[in-house]
Amino acid sequence: GAVVSQHPSWVICKSGTSVKIECRSLDFQATTMFWYRQFPKQSLMLMATSNEGSKATYEQGVEKDKFLINHASLTLSTLTVTSAHPEDSSFYICSAPRSSYNEQFFGPGTRLTVL
Amino acid sequence: AQTVTQSQPEMSVQEAETVTLSCTYDTSESDYYLFWYKQPPSRQMILVIRQEAYKQQNATENRFSVNFQKAAKSFSLKISDSQLGDAAMYFCAFDTGTASKLTFGTGTRLQVTL
């Protein structure tokens, strides 16, 4: 099956700093990728849709200026959490659809802890 | 907007027994896809089984099968011959198109006991 990677797998940062998370599709091209956030013992909530060559589409209630998304190429999307605060601490997961498989492939996730 | 409801926060099953996890959904779409994902402690999302709404036949993948009732908007997962490795969070999910954004249910934590 297709493989999606995320980097870093975990990160600890100080409040007020910015953190970048990368999502890569390793063996296929993805014009669209999705970013989810999962708080402890909760479900995955879609944050935004990352579109190669155009602006990301954000879900209601997600601050686009705080969660910057850049789909730099057909295999890479980045999520930057700007001016991170402790309430941004969460598990961030990306996914990339592969139409030939008619399914989405998930990255292993990134655990962000903001002190 | 679509909603997905999982009414069982936790379930327990003995090894080798059968368990059914419930999922209901609400949509005005006529064509869509339903999924069950497994999230083990590693938190890697793993696709368990998929059902296309236009197919009347229930999907089956080895020990995993679904009971898809389109009129009732119900999509339950049956795990047969449960194994210790089946212990995980299970999420029901809905997709309106070919690999578009997913709407997840709240999840069911499955425990497998000896």
Short mmCIF file of C-alpha atoms in Angstrom, two decimals:
data_model
loop_
_atom_site.label_atom_id
_atom_site.label_comp_id
_atom_site.label_asym_id
_atom_site.label_seq_id
_atom_site.Cartn_x
_atom_site.Cartn_y
_atom_site.Cartn_z
CA GLY A 1 0.00 0.00 0.00
CA ALA A 2 0.87 3.65 -0.27
CA VAL A 3 3.02 5.27 2.39
CA VAL A 4 2.65 8.67 3.98
CA SER A 5 5.28 9.99 6.34
CA GLN A 6 5.24 12.79 8.87
CA HIS A 7 8.11 14.64 10.44
CA PRO A 8 8.76 15.10 13.25
CA SER A 9 7.00 12.32 15.10
CA TRP A 10 7.01 14.40 18.23
CA VAL A 11 8.05 17.91 19.17
CA ILE A 12 8.19 19.95 22.34
CA CYS A 13 8.34 23.71 22.06
CA LYS A 14 8.02 26.80 24.20
CA SER A 15 4.92 28.92 24.19
CA GLY A 16 5.10 31.64 21.56
CA THR A 17 7.32 29.77 19.14
CA SER A 18 6.35 28.30 15.76
CA VAL A 19 6.50 24.66 14.80
CA LYS A 20 6.49 23.14 11.31
CA ILE A 21 5.16 19.66 10.61
CA GLU A 22 5.80 17.97 7.28
CA CYS A 23 3.62 15.44 5.52
CA ARG A 24 5.00 13.53 2.56
CA SER A 25 3.49 11.01 0.22
CA LEU A 26 6.42 8.70 -0.46
CA ASP A 27 5.35 6.68 -3.47
CA PHE A 28 2.54 8.63 -5.06
CA GLN A 29 1.56 12.16 -5.91
CA ALA A 30 -1.12 13.90 -3.92
CA THR A 31 -2.68 17.11 -5.16
CA THR A 32 -4.76 17.17 -2.00
CA MET A 33 -3.81 16.35 1.56
CA PHE A 34 -5.81 16.66 4.74
CA TRP A 35 -4.75 17.78 8.20
CA TYR A 36 -6.52 16.45 11.28
CA ARG A 37 -6.13 17.18 14.97
CA GLN A 38 -6.81 14.63 17.66
CA PHE A 39 -7.02 15.54 21.33
CA PRO A 40 -6.53 12.79 23.94
CA LYS A 41 -9.28 10.21 23.92
CA GLN A 42 -11.14 12.07 21.20
CA SER A 43 -11.81 11.58 17.55
CA LEU A 44 -10.02 13.07 14.57
CA MET A 45 -11.25 16.51 13.61
CA LEU A 46 -10.50 17.86 10.17
CA MET A 47 -8.63 21.14 10.32
CA ALA A 48 -7.99 21.93 6.69
CA THR A 49 -7.60 20.66 3.18
CA SER A 50 -4.23 21.33 1.61
CA ASN A 51 -4.31 21.94 -2.14
CA GLU A 52 -1.22 21.85 -4.33
CA GLY A 53 -0.86 25.12 -6.18
CA SER A 54 -3.63 26.95 -4.39
CA LYS A 55 -4.73 28.12 -0.97
CA ALA A 56 -5.73 25.70 1.72
CA THR A 57 -9.37 25.35 2.69
CA TYR A 58 -9.96 25.64 6.42
CA GLU A 59 -12.78 24.14 8.42
CA GLN A 60 -15.03 26.40 10.43
CA GLY A 61 -13.41 27.53 13.65
CA VAL A 62 -9.84 26.87 12.53
CA GLU A 63 -7.68 30.01 12.45
CA LYS A 64 -5.92 30.15 9.10
CA ASP A 65 -3.39 32.69 10.37
CA LYS A 66 -2.43 30.41 13.22
CA PHE A 67 -2.27 27.17 11.28
CA LEU A 68 -0.40 27.95 8.09
CA ILE A 69 -0.56 25.31 5.39
CA ASN A 70 1.69 25.16 2.36
CA HIS A 71 1.41 22.48 -0.29
CA ALA A 72 4.82 22.99 -1.81
CA SER A 73 4.82 20.08 -4.23
CA LEU A 74 2.80 17.07 -5.27
CA THR A 75 4.36 15.07 -2.46
CA LEU A 76 4.75 17.57 0.38
CA SER A 77 2.40 19.56 2.57
CA THR A 78 3.48 21.47 5.65
CA LEU A 79 1.50 22.65 8.65
CA THR A 80 3.04 25.46 10.68
CA VAL A 81 1.59 26.20 14.08
CA THR A 82 2.45 29.84 14.69
CA SER A 83 2.80 31.39 18.13
CA ALA A 84 1.99 28.08 19.73
CA HIS A 85 0.22 27.98 23.08
CA PRO A 86 -0.34 25.09 25.50
CA GLU A 87 -3.88 24.61 24.19
CA ASP A 88 -2.39 23.77 20.78
CA SER A 89 -0.82 20.68 22.30
CA SER A 90 -2.36 17.79 20.42
CA PHE A 91 -1.75 14.95 17.99
CA TYR A 92 -1.68 16.16 14.39
CA ILE A 93 -2.32 13.66 11.61
CA CYS A 94 -2.17 14.14 7.86
CA SER A 95 -3.70 12.00 5.16
CA ALA A 96 -3.38 11.82 1.41
CA PRO A 97 -5.94 10.29 -0.91
CA ARG A 98 -4.93 8.03 -3.71
CA SER A 99 -7.75 7.82 -6.20
CA SER A 100 -6.54 4.58 -7.76
CA TYR A 101 -6.95 2.95 -4.36
CA ASN A 102 -10.12 4.88 -3.57
CA GLU A 103 -8.87 5.39 -0.08
CA GLN A 104 -6.86 7.75 2.05
CA PHE A 105 -3.50 6.93 3.53
CA PHE A 106 -2.61 8.35 6.90
CA GLY A 107 0.68 9.53 8.24
CA PRO A 108 1.84 8.21 11.62
CA GLY A 109 1.04 11.51 13.32
CA THR A 110 2.98 14.19 15.16
CA ARG A 111 2.61 14.76 18.87
CA LEU A 112 3.00 18.44 19.70
CA THR A 113 3.56 19.55 23.28
CA VAL A 114 3.68 23.27 23.98
CA LEU A 115 5.17 24.21 27.34
CA ALA B 1 -23.41 18.38 6.68
CA GLN B 2 -22.78 14.78 7.50
CA THR B 3 -22.69 13.36 11.00
CA VAL B 4 -21.41 10.03 12.25
CA THR B 5 -22.48 8.61 15.60
CA GLN B 6 -20.89 5.80 17.55
CA SER B 7 -22.97 5.16 20.65
CA GLN B 8 -20.62 2.69 22.33
CA PRO B 9 -17.63 4.44 23.94
CA GLU B 10 -16.20 1.11 25.10
CA MET B 11 -16.76 -2.53 24.30
CA SER B 12 -15.20 -5.70 25.61
CA VAL B 13 -14.97 -9.13 24.04
CA GLN B 14 -13.33 -12.37 25.01
CA GLU B 15 -10.68 -13.80 22.80
CA ALA B 16 -12.13 -15.97 20.01
CA GLU B 17 -15.60 -14.51 20.49
CA THR B 18 -17.54 -12.19 18.20
CA VAL B 19 -18.29 -8.52 18.81
CA THR B 20 -20.30 -5.94 16.91
CA LEU B 21 -19.55 -2.23 16.93
CA SER B 22 -22.35 0.15 16.02
CA CYS B 23 -22.33 3.20 13.79
CA THR B 24 -25.08 5.38 12.43
CA TYR B 25 -24.77 8.33 10.13
CA ASP B 26 -26.83 11.09 8.66
CA THR B 27 -26.51 12.47 5.16
CA SER B 28 -28.56 13.78 2.29
CA GLU B 29 -26.14 12.33 -0.25
CA SER B 30 -27.20 9.31 -2.26
CA ASP B 31 -23.71 8.12 -3.11
CA TYR B 32 -21.00 7.90 -0.51
CA TYR B 33 -18.44 5.65 1.14
CA LEU B 34 -18.27 4.31 4.67
CA PHE B 35 -15.17 3.11 6.45
CA TRP B 36 -14.04 1.50 9.66
CA TYR B 37 -10.59 2.52 10.82
CA LYS B 38 -8.56 0.97 13.62
CA GLN B 39 -6.25 3.10 15.73
CA PRO B 40 -3.96 0.98 17.94
CA PRO B 41 -1.83 2.49 20.73
CA SER B 42 0.73 3.54 18.12
CA ARG B 43 -2.02 5.88 16.84
CA GLN B 44 -1.40 4.93 13.22
CA MET B 45 -4.76 4.88 11.44
CA ILE B 46 -5.37 1.56 9.72
CA LEU B 47 -8.19 0.93 7.28
CA VAL B 48 -10.18 -2.12 8.36
CA ILE B 49 -12.97 -2.24 5.83
CA ARG B 50 -14.76 -0.08 3.27
CA GLN B 51 -18.31 -0.06 1.91
CA GLU B 52 -19.59 1.76 -1.15
CA ALA B 53 -23.16 2.93 -0.61
CA TYR B 54 -24.27 1.85 -4.09
CA LYS B 55 -23.31 -1.75 -3.36
CA GLN B 56 -25.99 -3.81 -1.68
CA GLN B 57 -23.62 -6.59 -0.73
CA ASN B 58 -22.01 -6.20 2.66
CA ALA B 59 -18.22 -5.87 2.59
CA THR B 60 -16.09 -8.60 4.16
CA GLU B 61 -12.38 -8.71 4.91
CA ASN B 62 -11.31 -11.95 6.56
CA ARG B 63 -12.61 -11.80 10.17
CA PHE B 64 -14.18 -8.37 9.65
CA SER B 65 -17.56 -7.82 8.08
CA VAL B 66 -20.14 -5.07 8.02
CA ASN B 67 -23.88 -4.91 8.20
CA PHE B 68 -24.82 -2.00 5.97
CA GLN B 69 -28.42 -0.88 6.20
CA LYS B 70 -28.74 2.10 3.85
CA ALA B 71 -32.34 2.94 4.62
CA ALA B 72 -31.63 2.92 8.33
CA LYS B 73 -28.29 4.69 7.80
CA SER B 74 -26.57 2.09 9.88
CA PHE B 75 -23.10 0.62 9.37
CA SER B 76 -22.01 -1.86 12.03
CA LEU B 77 -18.72 -3.75 12.17
CA LYS B 78 -18.57 -7.40 13.20
CA ILE B 79 -15.29 -8.85 14.35
CA SER B 80 -15.26 -12.62 14.45
CA ASP B 81 -12.77 -14.82 16.32
CA SER B 82 -11.46 -11.78 18.19
CA GLN B 83 -7.74 -11.66 18.80
CA LEU B 84 -5.68 -9.75 21.34
CA GLY B 85 -4.29 -7.67 18.51
CA ASP B 86 -7.75 -6.38 17.73
CA ALA B 87 -7.70 -4.26 20.88
CA ALA B 88 -7.75 -0.64 19.71
CA MET B 89 -9.92 2.39 19.08
CA TYR B 90 -12.27 1.86 16.17
CA PHE B 91 -13.60 4.81 14.20
CA CYS B 92 -16.46 4.80 11.76
CA ALA B 93 -16.00 7.34 8.98
CA PHE B 94 -17.94 8.84 6.09
CA ASP B 95 -16.71 10.14 2.75
CA THR B 96 -18.88 11.79 0.11
CA GLY B 97 -16.56 11.25 -2.81
CA THR B 98 -13.54 9.45 -4.04
CA ALA B 99 -11.03 9.92 -1.26
CA SER B 100 -12.35 13.27 -0.15
CA LYS B 101 -12.35 14.53 3.41
CA LEU B 102 -13.51 12.13 6.07
CA THR B 103 -16.02 12.72 8.84
CA PHE B 104 -15.27 10.52 11.83
CA GLY B 105 -17.41 9.20 14.62
CA THR B 106 -16.34 9.57 18.24
CA GLY B 107 -14.83 6.12 18.37
CA THR B 108 -15.28 2.88 20.29
CA ARG B 109 -12.51 1.50 22.44
CA LEU B 110 -12.40 -2.28 22.10
CA GLN B 111 -10.85 -4.40 24.81
CA VAL B 112 -10.06 -8.05 24.18
CA THR B 113 -9.79 -10.25 27.24
CA LEU B 114 -8.40 -13.73 27.70
#
